[in-house]
mmCIF file of C-alpha atoms in Angstrom:
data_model
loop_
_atom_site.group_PDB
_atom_site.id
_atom_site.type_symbol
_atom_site.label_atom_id
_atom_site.label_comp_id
_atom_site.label_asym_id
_atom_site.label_seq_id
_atom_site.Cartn_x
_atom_site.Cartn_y
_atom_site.Cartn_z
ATOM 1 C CA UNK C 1 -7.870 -30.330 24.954
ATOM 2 C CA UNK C 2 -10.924 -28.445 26.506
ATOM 3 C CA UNK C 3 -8.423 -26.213 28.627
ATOM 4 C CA UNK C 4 -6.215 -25.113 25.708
ATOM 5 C CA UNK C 5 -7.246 -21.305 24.633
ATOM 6 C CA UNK C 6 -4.994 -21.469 22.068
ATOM 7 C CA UNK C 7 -5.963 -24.847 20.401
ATOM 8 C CA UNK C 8 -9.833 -23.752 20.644
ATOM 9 C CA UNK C 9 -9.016 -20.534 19.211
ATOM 10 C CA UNK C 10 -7.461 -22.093 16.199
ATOM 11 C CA UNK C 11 -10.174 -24.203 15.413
ATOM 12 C CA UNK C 12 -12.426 -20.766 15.819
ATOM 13 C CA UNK C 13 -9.921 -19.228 13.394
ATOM 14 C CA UNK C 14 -10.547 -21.698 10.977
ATOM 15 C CA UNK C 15 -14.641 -22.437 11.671
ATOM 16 C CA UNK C 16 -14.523 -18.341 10.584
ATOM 17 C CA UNK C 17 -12.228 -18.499 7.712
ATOM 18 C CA UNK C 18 -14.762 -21.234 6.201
ATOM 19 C CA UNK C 19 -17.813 -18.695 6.953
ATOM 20 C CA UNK C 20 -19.093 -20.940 9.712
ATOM 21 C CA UNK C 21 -19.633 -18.298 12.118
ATOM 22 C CA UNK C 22 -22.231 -19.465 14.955
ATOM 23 C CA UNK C 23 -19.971 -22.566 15.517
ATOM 24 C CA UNK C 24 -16.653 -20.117 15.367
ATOM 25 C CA UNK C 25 -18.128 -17.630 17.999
ATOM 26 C CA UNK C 26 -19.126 -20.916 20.242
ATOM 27 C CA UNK C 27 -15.014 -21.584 19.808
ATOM 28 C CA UNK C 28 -14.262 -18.148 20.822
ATOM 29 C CA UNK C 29 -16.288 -18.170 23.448
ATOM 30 C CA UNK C 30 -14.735 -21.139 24.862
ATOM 31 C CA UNK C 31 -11.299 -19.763 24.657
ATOM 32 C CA UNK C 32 -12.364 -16.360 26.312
ATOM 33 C CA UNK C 33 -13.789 -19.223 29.256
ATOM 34 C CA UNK C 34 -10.464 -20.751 29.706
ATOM 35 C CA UNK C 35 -8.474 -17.470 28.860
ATOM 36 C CA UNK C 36 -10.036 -13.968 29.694
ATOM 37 C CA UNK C 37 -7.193 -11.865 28.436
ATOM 38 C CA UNK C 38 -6.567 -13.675 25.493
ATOM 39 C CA UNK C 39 -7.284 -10.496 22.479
ATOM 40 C CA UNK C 40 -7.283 -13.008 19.353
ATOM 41 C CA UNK C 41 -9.914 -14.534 21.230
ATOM 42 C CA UNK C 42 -12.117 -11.636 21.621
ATOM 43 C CA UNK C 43 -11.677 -10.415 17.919
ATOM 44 C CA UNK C 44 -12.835 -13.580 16.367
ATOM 45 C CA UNK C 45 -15.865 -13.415 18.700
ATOM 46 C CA UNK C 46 -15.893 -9.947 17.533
ATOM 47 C CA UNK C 47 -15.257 -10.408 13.405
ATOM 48 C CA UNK C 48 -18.282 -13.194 13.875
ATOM 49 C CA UNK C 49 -20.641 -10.725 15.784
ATOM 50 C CA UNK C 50 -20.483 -8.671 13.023
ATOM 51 C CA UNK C 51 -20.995 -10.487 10.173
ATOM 52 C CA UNK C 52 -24.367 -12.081 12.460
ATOM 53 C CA UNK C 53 -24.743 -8.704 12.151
ATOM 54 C CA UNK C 54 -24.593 -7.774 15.837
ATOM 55 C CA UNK C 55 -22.451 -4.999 14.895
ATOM 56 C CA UNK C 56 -22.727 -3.168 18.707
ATOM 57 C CA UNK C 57 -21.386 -6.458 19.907
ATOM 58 C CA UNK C 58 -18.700 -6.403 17.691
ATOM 59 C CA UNK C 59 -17.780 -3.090 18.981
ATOM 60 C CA UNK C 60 -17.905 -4.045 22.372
ATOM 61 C CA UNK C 61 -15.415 -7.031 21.387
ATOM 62 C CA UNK C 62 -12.931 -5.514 19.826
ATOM 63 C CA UNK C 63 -12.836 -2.429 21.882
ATOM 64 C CA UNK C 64 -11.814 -5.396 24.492
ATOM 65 C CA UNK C 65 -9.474 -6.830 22.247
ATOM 66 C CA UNK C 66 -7.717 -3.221 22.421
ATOM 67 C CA UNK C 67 -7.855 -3.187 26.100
ATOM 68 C CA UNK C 68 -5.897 -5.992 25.994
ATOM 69 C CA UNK C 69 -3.420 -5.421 23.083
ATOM 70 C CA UNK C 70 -3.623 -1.490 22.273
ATOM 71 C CA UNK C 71 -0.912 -1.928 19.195
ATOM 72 C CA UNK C 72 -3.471 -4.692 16.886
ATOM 73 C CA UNK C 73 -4.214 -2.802 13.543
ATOM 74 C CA UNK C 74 -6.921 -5.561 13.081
ATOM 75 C CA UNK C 75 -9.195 -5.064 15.643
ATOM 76 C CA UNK C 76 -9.004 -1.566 14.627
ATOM 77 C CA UNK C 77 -9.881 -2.407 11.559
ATOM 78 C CA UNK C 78 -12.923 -4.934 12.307
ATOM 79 C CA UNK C 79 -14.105 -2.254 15.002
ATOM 80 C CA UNK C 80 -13.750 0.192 12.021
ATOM 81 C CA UNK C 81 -16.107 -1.869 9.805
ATOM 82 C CA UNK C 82 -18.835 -2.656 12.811
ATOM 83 C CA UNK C 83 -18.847 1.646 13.507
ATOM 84 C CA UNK C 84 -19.583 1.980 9.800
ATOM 85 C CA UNK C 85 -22.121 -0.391 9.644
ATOM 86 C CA UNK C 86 -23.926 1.650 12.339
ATOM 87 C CA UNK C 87 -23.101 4.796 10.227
ATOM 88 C CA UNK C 88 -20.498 6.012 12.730
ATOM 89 C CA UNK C 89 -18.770 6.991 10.113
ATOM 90 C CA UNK C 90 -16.609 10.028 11.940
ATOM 91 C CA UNK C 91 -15.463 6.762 14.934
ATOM 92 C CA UNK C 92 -14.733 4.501 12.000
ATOM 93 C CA UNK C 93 -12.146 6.869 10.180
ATOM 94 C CA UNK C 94 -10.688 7.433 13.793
ATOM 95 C CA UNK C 95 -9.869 3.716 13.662
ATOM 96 C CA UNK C 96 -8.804 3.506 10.180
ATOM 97 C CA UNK C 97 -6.566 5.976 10.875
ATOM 98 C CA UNK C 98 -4.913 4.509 13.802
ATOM 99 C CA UNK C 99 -4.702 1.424 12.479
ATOM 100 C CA UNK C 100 -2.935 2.574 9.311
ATOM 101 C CA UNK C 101 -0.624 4.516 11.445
ATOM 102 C CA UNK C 102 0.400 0.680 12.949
ATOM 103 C CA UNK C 103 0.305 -0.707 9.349
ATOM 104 C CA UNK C 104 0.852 2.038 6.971
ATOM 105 C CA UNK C 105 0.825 -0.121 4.001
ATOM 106 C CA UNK C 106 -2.596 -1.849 4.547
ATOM 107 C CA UNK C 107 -4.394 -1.390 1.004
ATOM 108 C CA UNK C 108 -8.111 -2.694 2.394
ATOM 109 C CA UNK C 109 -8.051 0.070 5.666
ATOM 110 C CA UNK C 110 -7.641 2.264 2.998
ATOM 111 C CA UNK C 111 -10.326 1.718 0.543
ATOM 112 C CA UNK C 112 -12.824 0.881 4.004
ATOM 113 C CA UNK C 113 -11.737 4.724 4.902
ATOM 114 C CA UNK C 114 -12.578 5.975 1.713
ATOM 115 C CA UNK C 115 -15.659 4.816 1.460
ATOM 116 C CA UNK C 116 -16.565 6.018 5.041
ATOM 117 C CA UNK C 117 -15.195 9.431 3.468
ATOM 118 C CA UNK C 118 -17.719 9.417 0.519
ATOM 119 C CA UNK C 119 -20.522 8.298 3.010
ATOM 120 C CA UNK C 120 -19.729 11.980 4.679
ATOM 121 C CA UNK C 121 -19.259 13.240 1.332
ATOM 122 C CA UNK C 122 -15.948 14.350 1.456
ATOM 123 C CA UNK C 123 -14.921 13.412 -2.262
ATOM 124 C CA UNK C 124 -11.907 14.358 -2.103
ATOM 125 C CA UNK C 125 -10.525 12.589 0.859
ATOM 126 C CA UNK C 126 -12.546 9.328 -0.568
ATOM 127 C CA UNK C 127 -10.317 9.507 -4.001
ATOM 128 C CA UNK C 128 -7.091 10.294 -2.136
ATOM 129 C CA UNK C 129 -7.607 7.088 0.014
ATOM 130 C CA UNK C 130 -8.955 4.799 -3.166
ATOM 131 C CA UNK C 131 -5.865 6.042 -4.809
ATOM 132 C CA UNK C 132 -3.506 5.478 -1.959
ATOM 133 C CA UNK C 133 -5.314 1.732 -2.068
ATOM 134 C CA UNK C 134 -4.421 1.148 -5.445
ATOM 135 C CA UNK C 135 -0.995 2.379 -4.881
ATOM 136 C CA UNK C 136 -0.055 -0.211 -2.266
ATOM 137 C CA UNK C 137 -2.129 -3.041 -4.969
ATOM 138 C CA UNK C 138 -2.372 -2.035 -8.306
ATOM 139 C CA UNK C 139 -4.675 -4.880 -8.538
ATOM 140 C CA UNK C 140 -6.866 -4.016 -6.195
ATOM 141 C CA UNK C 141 -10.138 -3.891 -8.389
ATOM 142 C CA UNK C 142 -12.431 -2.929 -5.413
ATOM 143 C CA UNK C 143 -10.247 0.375 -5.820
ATOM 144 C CA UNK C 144 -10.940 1.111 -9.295
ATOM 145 C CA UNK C 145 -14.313 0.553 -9.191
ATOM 146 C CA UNK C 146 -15.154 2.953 -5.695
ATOM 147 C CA UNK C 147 -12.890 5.429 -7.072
ATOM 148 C CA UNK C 148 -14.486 5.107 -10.260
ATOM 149 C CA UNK C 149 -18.134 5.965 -8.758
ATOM 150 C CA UNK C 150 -16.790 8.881 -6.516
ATOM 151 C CA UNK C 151 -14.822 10.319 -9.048
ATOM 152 C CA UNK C 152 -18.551 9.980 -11.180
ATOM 153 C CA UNK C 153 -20.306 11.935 -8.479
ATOM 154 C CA UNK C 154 -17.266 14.798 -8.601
ATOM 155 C CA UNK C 155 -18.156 15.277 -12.201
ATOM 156 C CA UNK C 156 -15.138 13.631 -13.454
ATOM 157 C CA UNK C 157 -16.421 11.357 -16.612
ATOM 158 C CA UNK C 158 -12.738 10.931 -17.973
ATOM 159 C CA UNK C 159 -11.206 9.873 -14.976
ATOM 160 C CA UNK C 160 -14.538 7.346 -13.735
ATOM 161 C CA UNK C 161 -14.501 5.569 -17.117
ATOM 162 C CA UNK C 162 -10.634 5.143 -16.914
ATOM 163 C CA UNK C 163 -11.338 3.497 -13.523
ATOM 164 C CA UNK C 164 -14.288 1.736 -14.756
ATOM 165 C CA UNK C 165 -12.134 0.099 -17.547
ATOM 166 C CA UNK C 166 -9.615 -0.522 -15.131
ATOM 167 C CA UNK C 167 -11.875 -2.623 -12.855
ATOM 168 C CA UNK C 168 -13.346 -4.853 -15.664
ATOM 169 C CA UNK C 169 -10.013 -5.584 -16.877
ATOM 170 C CA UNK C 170 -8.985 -6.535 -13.656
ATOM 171 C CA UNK C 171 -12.149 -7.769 -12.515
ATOM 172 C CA UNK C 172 -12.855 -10.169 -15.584
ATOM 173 C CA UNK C 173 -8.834 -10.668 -16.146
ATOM 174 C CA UNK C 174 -9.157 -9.757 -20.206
ATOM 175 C CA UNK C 175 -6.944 -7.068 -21.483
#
């Protein structure tokens, strides 16, 4: 049904989920048409725009998406990952951290955090946050091996080739 926001916003959903993003956008487009204040709707558009790489876009759409639904961790989190991608690395870590305070136990806002910490080089706050990651998933590879290069630039060999063996064995599932 062309006039069902919901039913064209699924099919976005799922047009996304398979990577096919110009077609997805064109979805959520369609449902923004029929339904202005619908905030899924503008975060698709908005998780599409960015990875077309139209990351001011993105902002735009899910700083919209907040307008209309203050309390979504996940268009905090997508607006997060646009900001970085334009090196606004100071807004991005205001985002992760309000959307960790709505979903505390959220292992990727985490690791996206600590990376925007070691792009500011603060070290330290990068390693807490990669830890805190692997905490919530201590199978969270992607953990072990940022930590693992951070803890590298601090100096600390033991601790970077503990993560490093970490990730492999997780990474390449042999023990």
């Amino acid at each position: 049904n062309p006039r069902d926001a919901r039913a064209i916003l699924s099919r976005g959903n799922e047009l996304a989920d398979a990577k096919r993003h110009a077609e997805a956008r064109a979805d959520f487009e369609r449902a923004i048409a029929v339904d202005p204040a619908l905030p899924d709707a503008y975060n698709g558009r908005g998780v599409c725009r960015c990875a077309q790489e139209d990351y001011i876009g993105a902002i735009e759409d899910h700083s919209r998406t907040l307008e209309l639904d203050p309390e979504m961790p996940a268009a905090l989190f997508n607006r997060a990952k646009a900001r970085s991608m334009l090196a606004d690395y100071g807004g991005a870590i205001s985002d992760y951290d309000q959307a960790l305070r709505l979903w505390p136990k959220y292992p990727e806002a985490f690791l996206m955090r600590g990376n925007a910490w070691s792009m500011l080089q603060d070290l330290d706050r990068a390693v807490a946050d990669y830890s805190a990651a692997i905490t919530l998933r201590p199978d969270y590879a992607d953990g072990y091996r940022n930590r693992a290069v951070v803890r590298r630039r601090m100096g600390d060999v033991d601790g970077a080739l503990a993560d490093d063996a970490e990730y492999r064995r997780l990474a390449t599932g042999e023990d």
